[in-house]
Coordinates of C-alpha atoms and ligand atoms in Angstrom, one line a residue:
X1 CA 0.0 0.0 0.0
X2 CA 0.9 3.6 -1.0
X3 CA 2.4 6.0 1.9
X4 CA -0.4 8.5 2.9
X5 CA -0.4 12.3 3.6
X6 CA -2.7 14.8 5.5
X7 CA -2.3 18.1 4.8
X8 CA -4.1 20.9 6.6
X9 CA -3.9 24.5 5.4
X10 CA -4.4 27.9 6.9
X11 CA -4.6 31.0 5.8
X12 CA -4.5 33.0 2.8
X13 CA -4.5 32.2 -0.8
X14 CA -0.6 32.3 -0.9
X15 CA -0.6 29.3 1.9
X16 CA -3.6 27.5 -0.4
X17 CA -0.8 28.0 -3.2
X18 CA 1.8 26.8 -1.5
X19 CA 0.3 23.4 -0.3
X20 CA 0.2 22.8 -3.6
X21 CA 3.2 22.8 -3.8
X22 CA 4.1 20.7 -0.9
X23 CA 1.5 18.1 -1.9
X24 CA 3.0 17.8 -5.4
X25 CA 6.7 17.5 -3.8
X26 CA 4.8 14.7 -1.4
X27 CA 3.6 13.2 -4.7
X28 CA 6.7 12.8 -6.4
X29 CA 7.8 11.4 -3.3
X30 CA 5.4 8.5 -4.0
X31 CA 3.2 9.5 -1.5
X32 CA -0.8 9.3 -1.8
X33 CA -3.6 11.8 -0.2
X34 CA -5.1 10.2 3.1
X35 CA -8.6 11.1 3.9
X36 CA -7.9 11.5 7.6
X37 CA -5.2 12.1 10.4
X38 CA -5.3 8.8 11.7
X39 CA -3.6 6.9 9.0
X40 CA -1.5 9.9 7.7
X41 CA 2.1 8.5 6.9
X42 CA 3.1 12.1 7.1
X43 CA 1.6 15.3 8.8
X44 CA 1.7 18.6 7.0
X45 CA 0.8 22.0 8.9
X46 CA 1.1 24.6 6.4
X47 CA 0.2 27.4 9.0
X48 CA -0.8 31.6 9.3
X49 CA 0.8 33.5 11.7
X50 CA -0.9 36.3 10.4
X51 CA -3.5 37.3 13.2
X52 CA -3.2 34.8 16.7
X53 CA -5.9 32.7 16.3
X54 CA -4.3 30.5 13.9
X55 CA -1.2 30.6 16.3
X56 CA -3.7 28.9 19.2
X57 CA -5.0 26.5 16.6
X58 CA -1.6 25.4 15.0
X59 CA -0.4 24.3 19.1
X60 CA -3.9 22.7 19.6
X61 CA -3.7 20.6 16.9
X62 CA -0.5 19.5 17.8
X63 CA -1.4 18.7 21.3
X64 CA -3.7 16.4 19.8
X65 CA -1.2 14.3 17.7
X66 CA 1.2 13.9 20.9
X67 CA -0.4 10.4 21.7
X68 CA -0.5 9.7 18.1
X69 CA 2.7 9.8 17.4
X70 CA 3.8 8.2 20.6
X71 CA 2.0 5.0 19.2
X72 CA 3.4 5.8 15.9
X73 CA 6.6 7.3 15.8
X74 CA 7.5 6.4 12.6
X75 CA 4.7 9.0 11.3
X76 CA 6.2 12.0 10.1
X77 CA 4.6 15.2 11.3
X78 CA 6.0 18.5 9.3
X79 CA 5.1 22.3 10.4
X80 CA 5.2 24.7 7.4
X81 CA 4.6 28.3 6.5
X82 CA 4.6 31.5 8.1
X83 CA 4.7 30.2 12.0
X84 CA 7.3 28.0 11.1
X85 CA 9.2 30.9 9.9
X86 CA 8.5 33.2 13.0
X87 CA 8.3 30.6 15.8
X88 CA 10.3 27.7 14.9
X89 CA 11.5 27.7 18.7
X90 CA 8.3 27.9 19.8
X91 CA 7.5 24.8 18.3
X92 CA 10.7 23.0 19.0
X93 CA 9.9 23.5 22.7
X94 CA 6.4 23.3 23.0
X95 CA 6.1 20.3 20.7
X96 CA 9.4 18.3 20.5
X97 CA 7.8 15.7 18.5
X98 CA 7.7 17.5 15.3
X99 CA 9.8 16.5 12.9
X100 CA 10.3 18.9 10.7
X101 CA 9.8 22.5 10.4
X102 CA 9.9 24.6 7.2
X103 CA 9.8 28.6 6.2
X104 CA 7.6 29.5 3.4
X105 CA 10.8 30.3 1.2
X106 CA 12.4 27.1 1.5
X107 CA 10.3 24.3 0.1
X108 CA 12.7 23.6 -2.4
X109 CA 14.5 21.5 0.6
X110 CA 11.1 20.0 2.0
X111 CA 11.2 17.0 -0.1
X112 CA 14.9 16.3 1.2
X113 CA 14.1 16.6 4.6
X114 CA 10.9 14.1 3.9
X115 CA 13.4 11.8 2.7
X116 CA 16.0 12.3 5.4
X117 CA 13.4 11.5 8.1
X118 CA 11.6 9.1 6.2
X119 CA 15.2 7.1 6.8
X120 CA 15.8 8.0 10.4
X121 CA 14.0 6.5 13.3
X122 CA 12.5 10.2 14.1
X123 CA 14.0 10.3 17.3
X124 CA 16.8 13.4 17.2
X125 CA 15.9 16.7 16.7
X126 CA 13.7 18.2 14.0
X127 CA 14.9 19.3 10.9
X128 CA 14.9 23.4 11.3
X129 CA 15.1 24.7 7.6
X130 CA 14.5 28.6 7.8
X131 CA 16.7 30.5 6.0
X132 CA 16.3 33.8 4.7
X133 CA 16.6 32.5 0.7
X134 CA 17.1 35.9 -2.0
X135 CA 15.4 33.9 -4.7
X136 CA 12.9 31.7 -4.7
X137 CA 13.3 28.7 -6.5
X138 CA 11.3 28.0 -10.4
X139 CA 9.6 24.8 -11.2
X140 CA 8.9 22.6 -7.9
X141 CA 5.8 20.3 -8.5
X142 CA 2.8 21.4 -8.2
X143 CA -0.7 19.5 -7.2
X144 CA -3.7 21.7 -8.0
X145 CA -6.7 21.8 -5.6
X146 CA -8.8 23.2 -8.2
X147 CA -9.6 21.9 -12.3
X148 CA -10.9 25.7 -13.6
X149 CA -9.5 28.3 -11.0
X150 CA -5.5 28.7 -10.4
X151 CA -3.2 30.7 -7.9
X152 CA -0.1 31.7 -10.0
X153 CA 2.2 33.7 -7.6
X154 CA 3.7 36.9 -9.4
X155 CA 5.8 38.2 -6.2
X156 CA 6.6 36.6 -3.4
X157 CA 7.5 38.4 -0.2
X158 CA 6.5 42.5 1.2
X159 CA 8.8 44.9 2.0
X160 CA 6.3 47.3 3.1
X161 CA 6.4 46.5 7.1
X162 CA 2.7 48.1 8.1
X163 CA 3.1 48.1 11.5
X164 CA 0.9 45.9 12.6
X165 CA 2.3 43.0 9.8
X166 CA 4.1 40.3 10.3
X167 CA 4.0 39.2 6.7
X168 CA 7.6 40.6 5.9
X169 CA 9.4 38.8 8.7
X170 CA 7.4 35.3 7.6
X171 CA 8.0 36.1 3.8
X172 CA 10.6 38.0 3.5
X173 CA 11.6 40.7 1.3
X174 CA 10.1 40.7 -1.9
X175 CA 11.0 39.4 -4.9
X176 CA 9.1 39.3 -8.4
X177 CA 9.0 36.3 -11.0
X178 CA 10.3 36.6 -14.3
X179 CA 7.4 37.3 -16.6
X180 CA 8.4 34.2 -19.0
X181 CA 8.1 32.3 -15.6
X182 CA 4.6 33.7 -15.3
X183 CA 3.4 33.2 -18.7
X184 CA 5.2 29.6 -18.7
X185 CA 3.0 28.6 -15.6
X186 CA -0.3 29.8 -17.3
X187 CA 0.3 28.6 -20.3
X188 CA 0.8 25.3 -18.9
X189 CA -2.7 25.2 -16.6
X190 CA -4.3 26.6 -19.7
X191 CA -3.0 22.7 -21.3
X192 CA -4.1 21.0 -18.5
X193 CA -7.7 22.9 -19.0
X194 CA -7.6 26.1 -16.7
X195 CA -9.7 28.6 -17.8
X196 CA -9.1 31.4 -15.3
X197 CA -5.8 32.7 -13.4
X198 CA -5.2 34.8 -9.8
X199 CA -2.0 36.6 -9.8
X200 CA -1.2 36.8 -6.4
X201 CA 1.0 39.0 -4.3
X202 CA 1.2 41.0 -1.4
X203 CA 1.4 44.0 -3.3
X204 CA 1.3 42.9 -6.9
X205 CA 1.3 47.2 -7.6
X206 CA 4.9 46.8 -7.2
X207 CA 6.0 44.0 -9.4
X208 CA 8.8 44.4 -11.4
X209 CA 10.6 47.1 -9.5
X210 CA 13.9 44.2 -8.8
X211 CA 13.3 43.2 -12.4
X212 CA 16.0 45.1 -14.9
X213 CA 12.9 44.8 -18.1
X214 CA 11.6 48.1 -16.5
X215 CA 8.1 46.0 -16.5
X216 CA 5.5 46.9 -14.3
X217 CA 2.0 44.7 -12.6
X218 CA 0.0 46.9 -16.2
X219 CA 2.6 45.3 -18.1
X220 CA 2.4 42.1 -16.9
X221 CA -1.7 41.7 -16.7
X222 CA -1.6 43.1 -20.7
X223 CA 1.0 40.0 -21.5
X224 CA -0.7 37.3 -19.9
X225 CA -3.8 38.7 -21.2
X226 CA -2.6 37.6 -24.5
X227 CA -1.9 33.6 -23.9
X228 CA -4.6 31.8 -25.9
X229 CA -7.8 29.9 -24.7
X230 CA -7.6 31.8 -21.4
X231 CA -10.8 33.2 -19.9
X232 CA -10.3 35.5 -17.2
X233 CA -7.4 37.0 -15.0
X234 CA -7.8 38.2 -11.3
X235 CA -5.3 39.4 -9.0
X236 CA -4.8 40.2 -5.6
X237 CA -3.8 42.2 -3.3
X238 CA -3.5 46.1 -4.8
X239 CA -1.7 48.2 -2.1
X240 CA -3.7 52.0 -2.2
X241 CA -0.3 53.4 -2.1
X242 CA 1.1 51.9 -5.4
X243 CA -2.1 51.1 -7.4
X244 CA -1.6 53.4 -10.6
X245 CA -3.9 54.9 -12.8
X246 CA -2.3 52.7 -15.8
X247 CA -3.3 49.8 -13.8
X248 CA -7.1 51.3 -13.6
X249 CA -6.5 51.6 -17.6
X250 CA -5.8 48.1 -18.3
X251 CA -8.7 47.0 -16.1
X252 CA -10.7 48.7 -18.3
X253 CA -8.9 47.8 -22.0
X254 CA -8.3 44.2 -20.8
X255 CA -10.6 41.6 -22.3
X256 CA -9.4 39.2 -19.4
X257 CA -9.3 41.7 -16.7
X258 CA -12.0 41.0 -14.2
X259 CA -13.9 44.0 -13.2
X260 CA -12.9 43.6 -9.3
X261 CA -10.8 45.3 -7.5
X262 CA -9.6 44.2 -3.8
X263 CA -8.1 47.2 -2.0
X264 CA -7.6 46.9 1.6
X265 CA -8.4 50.1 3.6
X266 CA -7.1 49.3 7.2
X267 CA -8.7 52.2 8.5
X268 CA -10.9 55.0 7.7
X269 CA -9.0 57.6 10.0
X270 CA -5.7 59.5 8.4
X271 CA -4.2 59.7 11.7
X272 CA -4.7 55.4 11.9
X273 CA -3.5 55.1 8.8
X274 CA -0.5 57.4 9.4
X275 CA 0.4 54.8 12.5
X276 CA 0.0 51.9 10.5
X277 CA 2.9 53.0 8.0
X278 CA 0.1 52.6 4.8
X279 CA 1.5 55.3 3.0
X280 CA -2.4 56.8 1.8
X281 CA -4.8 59.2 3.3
X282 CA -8.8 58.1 3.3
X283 CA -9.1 60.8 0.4
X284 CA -6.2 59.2 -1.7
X285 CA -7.5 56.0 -1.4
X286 CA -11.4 57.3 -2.0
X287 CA -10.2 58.6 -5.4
X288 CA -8.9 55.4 -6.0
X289 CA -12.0 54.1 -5.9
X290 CA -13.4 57.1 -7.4
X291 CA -11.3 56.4 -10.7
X292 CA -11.9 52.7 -10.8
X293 CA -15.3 53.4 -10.7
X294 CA -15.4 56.2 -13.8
X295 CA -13.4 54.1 -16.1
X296 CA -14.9 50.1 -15.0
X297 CA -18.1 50.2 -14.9
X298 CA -19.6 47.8 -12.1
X299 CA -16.4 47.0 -10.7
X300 CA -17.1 45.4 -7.4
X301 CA -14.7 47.4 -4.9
X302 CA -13.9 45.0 -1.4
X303 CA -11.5 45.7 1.3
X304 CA -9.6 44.4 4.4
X305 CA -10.0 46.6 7.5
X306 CA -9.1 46.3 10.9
X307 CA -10.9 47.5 14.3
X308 CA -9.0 48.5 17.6
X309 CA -5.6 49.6 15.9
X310 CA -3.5 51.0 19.0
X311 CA -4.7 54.2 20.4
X312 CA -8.3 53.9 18.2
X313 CA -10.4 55.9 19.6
X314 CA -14.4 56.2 19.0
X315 CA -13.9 59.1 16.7
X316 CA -11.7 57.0 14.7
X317 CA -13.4 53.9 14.8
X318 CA -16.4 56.4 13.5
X319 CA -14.1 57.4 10.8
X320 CA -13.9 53.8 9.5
X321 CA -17.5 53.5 9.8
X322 CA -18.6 55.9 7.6
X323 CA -15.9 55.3 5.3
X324 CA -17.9 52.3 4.7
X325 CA -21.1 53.9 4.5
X326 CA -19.4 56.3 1.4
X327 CA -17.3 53.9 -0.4
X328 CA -20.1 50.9 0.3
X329 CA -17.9 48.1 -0.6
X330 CA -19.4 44.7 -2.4
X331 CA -17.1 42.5 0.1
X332 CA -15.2 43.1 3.9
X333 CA -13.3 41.1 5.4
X334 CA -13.2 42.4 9.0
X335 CA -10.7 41.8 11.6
X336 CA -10.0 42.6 15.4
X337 CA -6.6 44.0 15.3
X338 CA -3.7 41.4 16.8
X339 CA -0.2 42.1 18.3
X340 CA 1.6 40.4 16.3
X341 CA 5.3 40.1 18.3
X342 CA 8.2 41.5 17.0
X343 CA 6.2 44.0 14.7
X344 CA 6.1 48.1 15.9
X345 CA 2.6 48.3 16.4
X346 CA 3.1 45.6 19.1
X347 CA 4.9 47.9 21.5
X348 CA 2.8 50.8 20.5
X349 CA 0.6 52.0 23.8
X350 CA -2.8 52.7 24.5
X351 CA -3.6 48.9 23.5
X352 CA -8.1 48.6 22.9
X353 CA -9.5 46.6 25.3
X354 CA -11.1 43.2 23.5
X355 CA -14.4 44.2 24.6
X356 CA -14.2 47.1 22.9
X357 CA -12.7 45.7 20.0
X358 CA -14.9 43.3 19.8
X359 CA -17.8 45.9 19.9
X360 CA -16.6 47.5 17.3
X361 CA -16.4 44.2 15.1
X362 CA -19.8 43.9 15.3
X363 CA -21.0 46.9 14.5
X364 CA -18.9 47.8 11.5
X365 CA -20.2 43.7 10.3
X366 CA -23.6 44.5 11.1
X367 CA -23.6 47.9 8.9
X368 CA -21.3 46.3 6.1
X369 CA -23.4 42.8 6.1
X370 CA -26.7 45.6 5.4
X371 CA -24.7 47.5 2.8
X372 CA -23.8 44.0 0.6
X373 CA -27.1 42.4 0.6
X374 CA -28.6 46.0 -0.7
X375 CA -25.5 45.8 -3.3
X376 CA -26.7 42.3 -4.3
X377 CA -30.2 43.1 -4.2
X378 CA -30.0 46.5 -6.5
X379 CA -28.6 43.9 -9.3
X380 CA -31.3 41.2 -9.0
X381 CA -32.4 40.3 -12.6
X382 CA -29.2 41.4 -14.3
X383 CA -27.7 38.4 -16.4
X384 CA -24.4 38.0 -15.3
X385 CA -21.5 36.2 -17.2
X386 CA -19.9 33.1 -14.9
X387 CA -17.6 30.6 -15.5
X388 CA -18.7 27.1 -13.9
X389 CA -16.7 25.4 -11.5
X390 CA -18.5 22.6 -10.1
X391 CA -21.3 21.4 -8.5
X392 CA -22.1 22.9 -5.8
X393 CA -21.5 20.9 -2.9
X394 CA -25.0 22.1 -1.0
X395 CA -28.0 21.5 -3.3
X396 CA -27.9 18.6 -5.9
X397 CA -28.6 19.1 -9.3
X398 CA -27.0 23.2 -9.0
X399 CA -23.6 24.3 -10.3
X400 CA -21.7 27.1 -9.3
X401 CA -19.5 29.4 -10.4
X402 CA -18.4 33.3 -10.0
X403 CA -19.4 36.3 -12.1
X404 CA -17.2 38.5 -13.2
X405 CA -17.1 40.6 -10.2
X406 CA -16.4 37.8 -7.9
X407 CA -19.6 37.1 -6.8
X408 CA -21.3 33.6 -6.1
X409 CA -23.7 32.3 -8.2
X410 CA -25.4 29.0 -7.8
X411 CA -27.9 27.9 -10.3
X412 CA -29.6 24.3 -12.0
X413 CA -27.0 23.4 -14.8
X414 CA -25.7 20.0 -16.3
X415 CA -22.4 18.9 -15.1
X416 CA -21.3 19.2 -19.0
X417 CA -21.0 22.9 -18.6
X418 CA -18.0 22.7 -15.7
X419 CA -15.5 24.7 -17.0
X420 CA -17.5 27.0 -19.5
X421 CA -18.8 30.7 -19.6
X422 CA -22.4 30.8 -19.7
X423 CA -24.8 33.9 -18.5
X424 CA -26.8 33.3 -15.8
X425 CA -29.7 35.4 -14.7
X426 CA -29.7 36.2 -10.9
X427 CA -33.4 36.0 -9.0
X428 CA -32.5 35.6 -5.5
X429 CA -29.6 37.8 -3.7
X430 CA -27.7 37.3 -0.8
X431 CA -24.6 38.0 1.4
X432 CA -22.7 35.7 -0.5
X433 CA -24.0 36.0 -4.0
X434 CA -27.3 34.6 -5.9
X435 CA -29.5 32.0 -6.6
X436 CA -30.2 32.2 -10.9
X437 CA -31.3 30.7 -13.6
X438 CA -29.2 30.0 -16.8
X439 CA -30.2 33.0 -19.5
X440 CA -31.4 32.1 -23.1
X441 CA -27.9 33.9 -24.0
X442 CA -26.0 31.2 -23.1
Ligands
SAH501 N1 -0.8 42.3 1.7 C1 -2.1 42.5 2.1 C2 -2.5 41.9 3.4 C3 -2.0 40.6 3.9 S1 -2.5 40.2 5.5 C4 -2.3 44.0 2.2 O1 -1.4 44.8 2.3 O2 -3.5 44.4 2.3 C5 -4.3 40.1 5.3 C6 -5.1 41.0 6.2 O3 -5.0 40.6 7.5 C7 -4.6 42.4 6.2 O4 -5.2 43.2 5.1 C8 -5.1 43.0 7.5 O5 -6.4 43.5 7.4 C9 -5.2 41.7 8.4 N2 -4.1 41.8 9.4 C10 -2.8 41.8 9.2 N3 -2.1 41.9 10.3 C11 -3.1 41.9 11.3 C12 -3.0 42.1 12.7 N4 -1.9 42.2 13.4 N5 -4.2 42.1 13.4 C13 -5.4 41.9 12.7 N6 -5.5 41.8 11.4 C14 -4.3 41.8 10.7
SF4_502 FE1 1.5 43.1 5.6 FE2 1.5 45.7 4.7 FE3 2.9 43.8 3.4 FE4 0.3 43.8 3.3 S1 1.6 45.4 2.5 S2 1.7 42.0 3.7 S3 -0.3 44.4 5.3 S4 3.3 44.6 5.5

C-alpha cells in the first residue's frame, strides 16, 4: 500500500498555493492523499501567523497528535509556512515531537528533509530549515486543488512592514518572478484545462521594481492577457499606495481583466492610517476608488479593515464606519486588530481593550453585512457572465461558479457545462452571492 499524507492549510491564498506545492513535492515522493489524520504516513501543517488565532489552533492541533505519534513514531509530522518561519523555537519547545519545520521560502528543501526522516527513526531533533533564501526557487511540482481556477504567484515576499504586519518577517523581502516564468506557468494550466488565473501577491502594484525589463504589474496583466484559450485574469492584493492609474486603464482595456478590485483600507482615519505606516490618506484612497469606478463600470470594490488599531479611539473607529457607509464596498473582510510580536505596532501604547474591539467588530459587520445584501439586491435580474466550477456541494442538481465581479452564483445546470462561460440570470440575492437561472444567451 501507498504512503499516505494529511495536509491541513491555513490561511490565505498564498498558503492555499503553496500546499500545492508541498503536496506535489509529497507526490513525487510516492506518496498518496489520506482522507484522515489517523492513518497519515506524514503530517503537514502549512500554518498563518498572520493574526493569533491561527497561532492557538496550530499548538492545539498538535497537542492532539502527541499520543498519536507516541504510538506511531515512525509518522512523520511536518510544520510549514509562516509560523514555522517566526516561531520555529516555539515549536521545538512546545512540541518536541515535530519532525520537521519549514519557512515559506524554503520548500525547495522540503522534499529532502521528507526523505531524510523518512530514513531516520525520528527520534533526534527536527529538521529546522529557515533561512532567509534571496530567490525563490522556479519549477517545484505542483498538485492543484482546483480543475478551472489557479493561484499563479507573481511576487513573493513585502517589503512594506505596516506596523501591525508580520508578513515581511514570515516572507521576506520581496521578490518578483520573471514574466516568461509567469506566462510559462499559465500557459501550462491553460493545457491541462484552466480557464481562469489569480495573480497573487502581497502587493502585486509593485512587481517588477527588482526586475532590470523596467516591467511593471499593467505590463504584466496586458502579457498574460494575450496567452490563448484563457478566460479570465484576477489578481490580488492592490496596495492603495502603489495602485496606478495605468493599472485602472488596463482593467478597463483588458478583455481578461476581471472588473474587481480588492483594495484593503485598514482604516478610515488619516491619523490610523499614518500609525500603520500605509502610506495613503482616506481621500487618496477614495479617489482610487473614485477612478476605478469612472473608467470600469460595475467593478465590485472590497476591502480588508481592521478595528482597535493602538490608540483607536471612537472618533476614529467612526471614521472607518462611515468610510464604509461612502465607499459601500461589495465584500469586507473584517478583523480585530492582533499584536503580532516582534512587529512596531506591538509595542505601541494605549492597546483597545477586547471588549471594545470586539464591539466594534460587530457593528462595522452588522452595517457592512446591510450594505452587501442592498449591493446584491439592487442587481437582482441582471444576467451576469460566470464561469462554472462545479457542482455545488450544498444542493444537488445546482452548479456554481463566480461572475465577473467575484460574486457567487449558484444555479440548476448539467455537469457538462464545468468549465465553461455561460450567462446566468440572478433571481434571488444574498450576502454571499445569488440564486439564478441560466439566461437564453447562453
Ligand atoms: N498584503 C495584504 C494583506 C495581507 S494580510 C495588504 O497589504 O493588504 C491580510 C489581512 O490581515 C490584512 O489586510 C489585514 O487587514 C489583516 N491583518 C494583518 N495583520 C493583522 C493584525 N496584526 N491584526 C489583525 N489583522 C491583521
Ligand atoms: Fe502586511 Fe502591509 Fe505587506 Fe500587506 S503590504 S503584507 S499588510 S506589511
Amino acid at each position: 500500500m501507498a504512503n499516505l499524507y494529511y495536509l491541513d492549510t491555513m490561511g490565505c491564498q498564498m498558503n492555499e498555493r503553496d500546499s500545492e506545492t508541498l503536496a506535489g513535492i509529497l507526490q513525487q515522493l510516492g506518496y498518496d492523499p489520506a482522507d484522515n489524520v489517523q492513518n497519515a504516513d506524514v503530517i503537514v501543517f502549512n500554518t498563518c501567523t498572520v493574526r493569533a488565532k491561527p497561532h492557538h489552533k496550530l499548538f492545539s492541533k498538535l497537542g492532539e497528535l502527541r499520543r498519536l505519534k507516541q504510538r506511531r513514531p515512525q509518522m512523520i509530522i511536518a510544520v510549514c509556512g509562516c509560523l514555522a518561519q517566526v516561531a520555529a523555537d516555539e515549536i521545538c519547545r512546545r512540541a518536541p515531537f515535530v519532525d520537521i519545520i519549514v519557512g515559506p521560502r524554503n520548500y525547495a528543501g522540503f522534499g529532502a528533509a521528507v526523505a531524510q526522516r523518512q530514513q531516520s527513526d525520528n527520534s533526534g531533533k527536527p529538521i529546522v530549515i529557515t533561512d532567509d533564501e534571496e530567490t525563490i526557487p522556479e519549477g517545484l511540482p505542483a498538485c492543484r486543488e482546483r480543475r478551472i481556477s489557479a493561484f499563479v504567484n507573481v511576487t513573493y515576499g513585502c517589503n512594506n512592514f505596516c506596523a501591525y504586519c508580520v508578513v515581511p518577517y514570515a516572507r521576506g523581502r520581496e521578490q518578483s518572478r520573471q514574466v516568461t516564468d509567469v506566462v510559462a506557468e499559465v500557459q501550462s494550466l491553460i493545457a491541462a484545462g484552466y480557464k481562469e488565473v489569480t495573480l497573487l501577491g502581497q502587493n502585486v502594484n509593485s512587481y517588477g521594481h527588482d526586475l532590470t525589463a523596467g516591467i511593471d504589474f499593467a505590463d504584466l496583466l496586458a502579457e498574460v492577457d494575450q496567452i490563448p484559450n484563457l478566460a479570465r485574469i484576477r489578481f490580488t492584493t492592490s496596495h492603495p499606495q502603489d495602485l496606478t492609474l495605468k493599472l485602472l486603464d488596463a482593467m478597463r482595456d483588458l478583455p481578461l481583466a476581471c472588473e474587481h478590485l480588492h483594495l484593503p483600507i485598514q482604516s478610515g482615519d488619516d491619523e490610523i492610517l499614518a500609525r500603520m505606516g500605509r502610506g495613503y490618506t482616506y481621500a487618496h484612497y477614495r479617489s482610487l476608488v473614485d477612478a476605478a469606478r469612472e473608467r470600469i463600470p460595475d467593478v465590485a470594490v472590497t476591502t480588508d479593515v481592521m478595528v482597535g488599531f493602538p490608540g483607536e479611539t471612537e472618533e476614529q473607529f467612526g471614521n472607518t464606519l462611515r468610510a464604509f457607509e461612502e465607499i459601500r464596498f461589495d465584500q469586507a473582510f473584517m478583523f480585530k486588530y492582533n499584536d503580532r510580536p516582534g512587529t512596531r505596532a506591538a509595542g505601541m501604547p494605549d492597546k483597545v481593550p477586547e471588549k471594545v474591539k470586539q464591539r466594534r467588530l460587530e457593528e462595522l459587520v452588522a452595517r457592512q453585512n446591510e450594505i452587501a445584501r442592498d449591493i446584491n439586491r439592487q442587481q437582482v435580474g441582471r444576467t451576469f457572465e460566470v464561469l462554472v466550477e462545479g457542482p455545488d456541494p450544498k444542493s444537488p442538481g445546482k452548479l456554481r461558479g463566480r461572475t465577473r465581479t467575484n460574486k457567487l452564483m449558484i444555479f440548476p445546470g448539467e455537469d457538462s457545462l464545468i468549465g465553461q462561460l455561460v450567462h446566468v440570470q440572478a433571481e434571488q440575492a444574498y450576502l454571499w452571492g445569488f440564486l439564478g437561472r441560466l439566461s437564453s444567451e447562453s
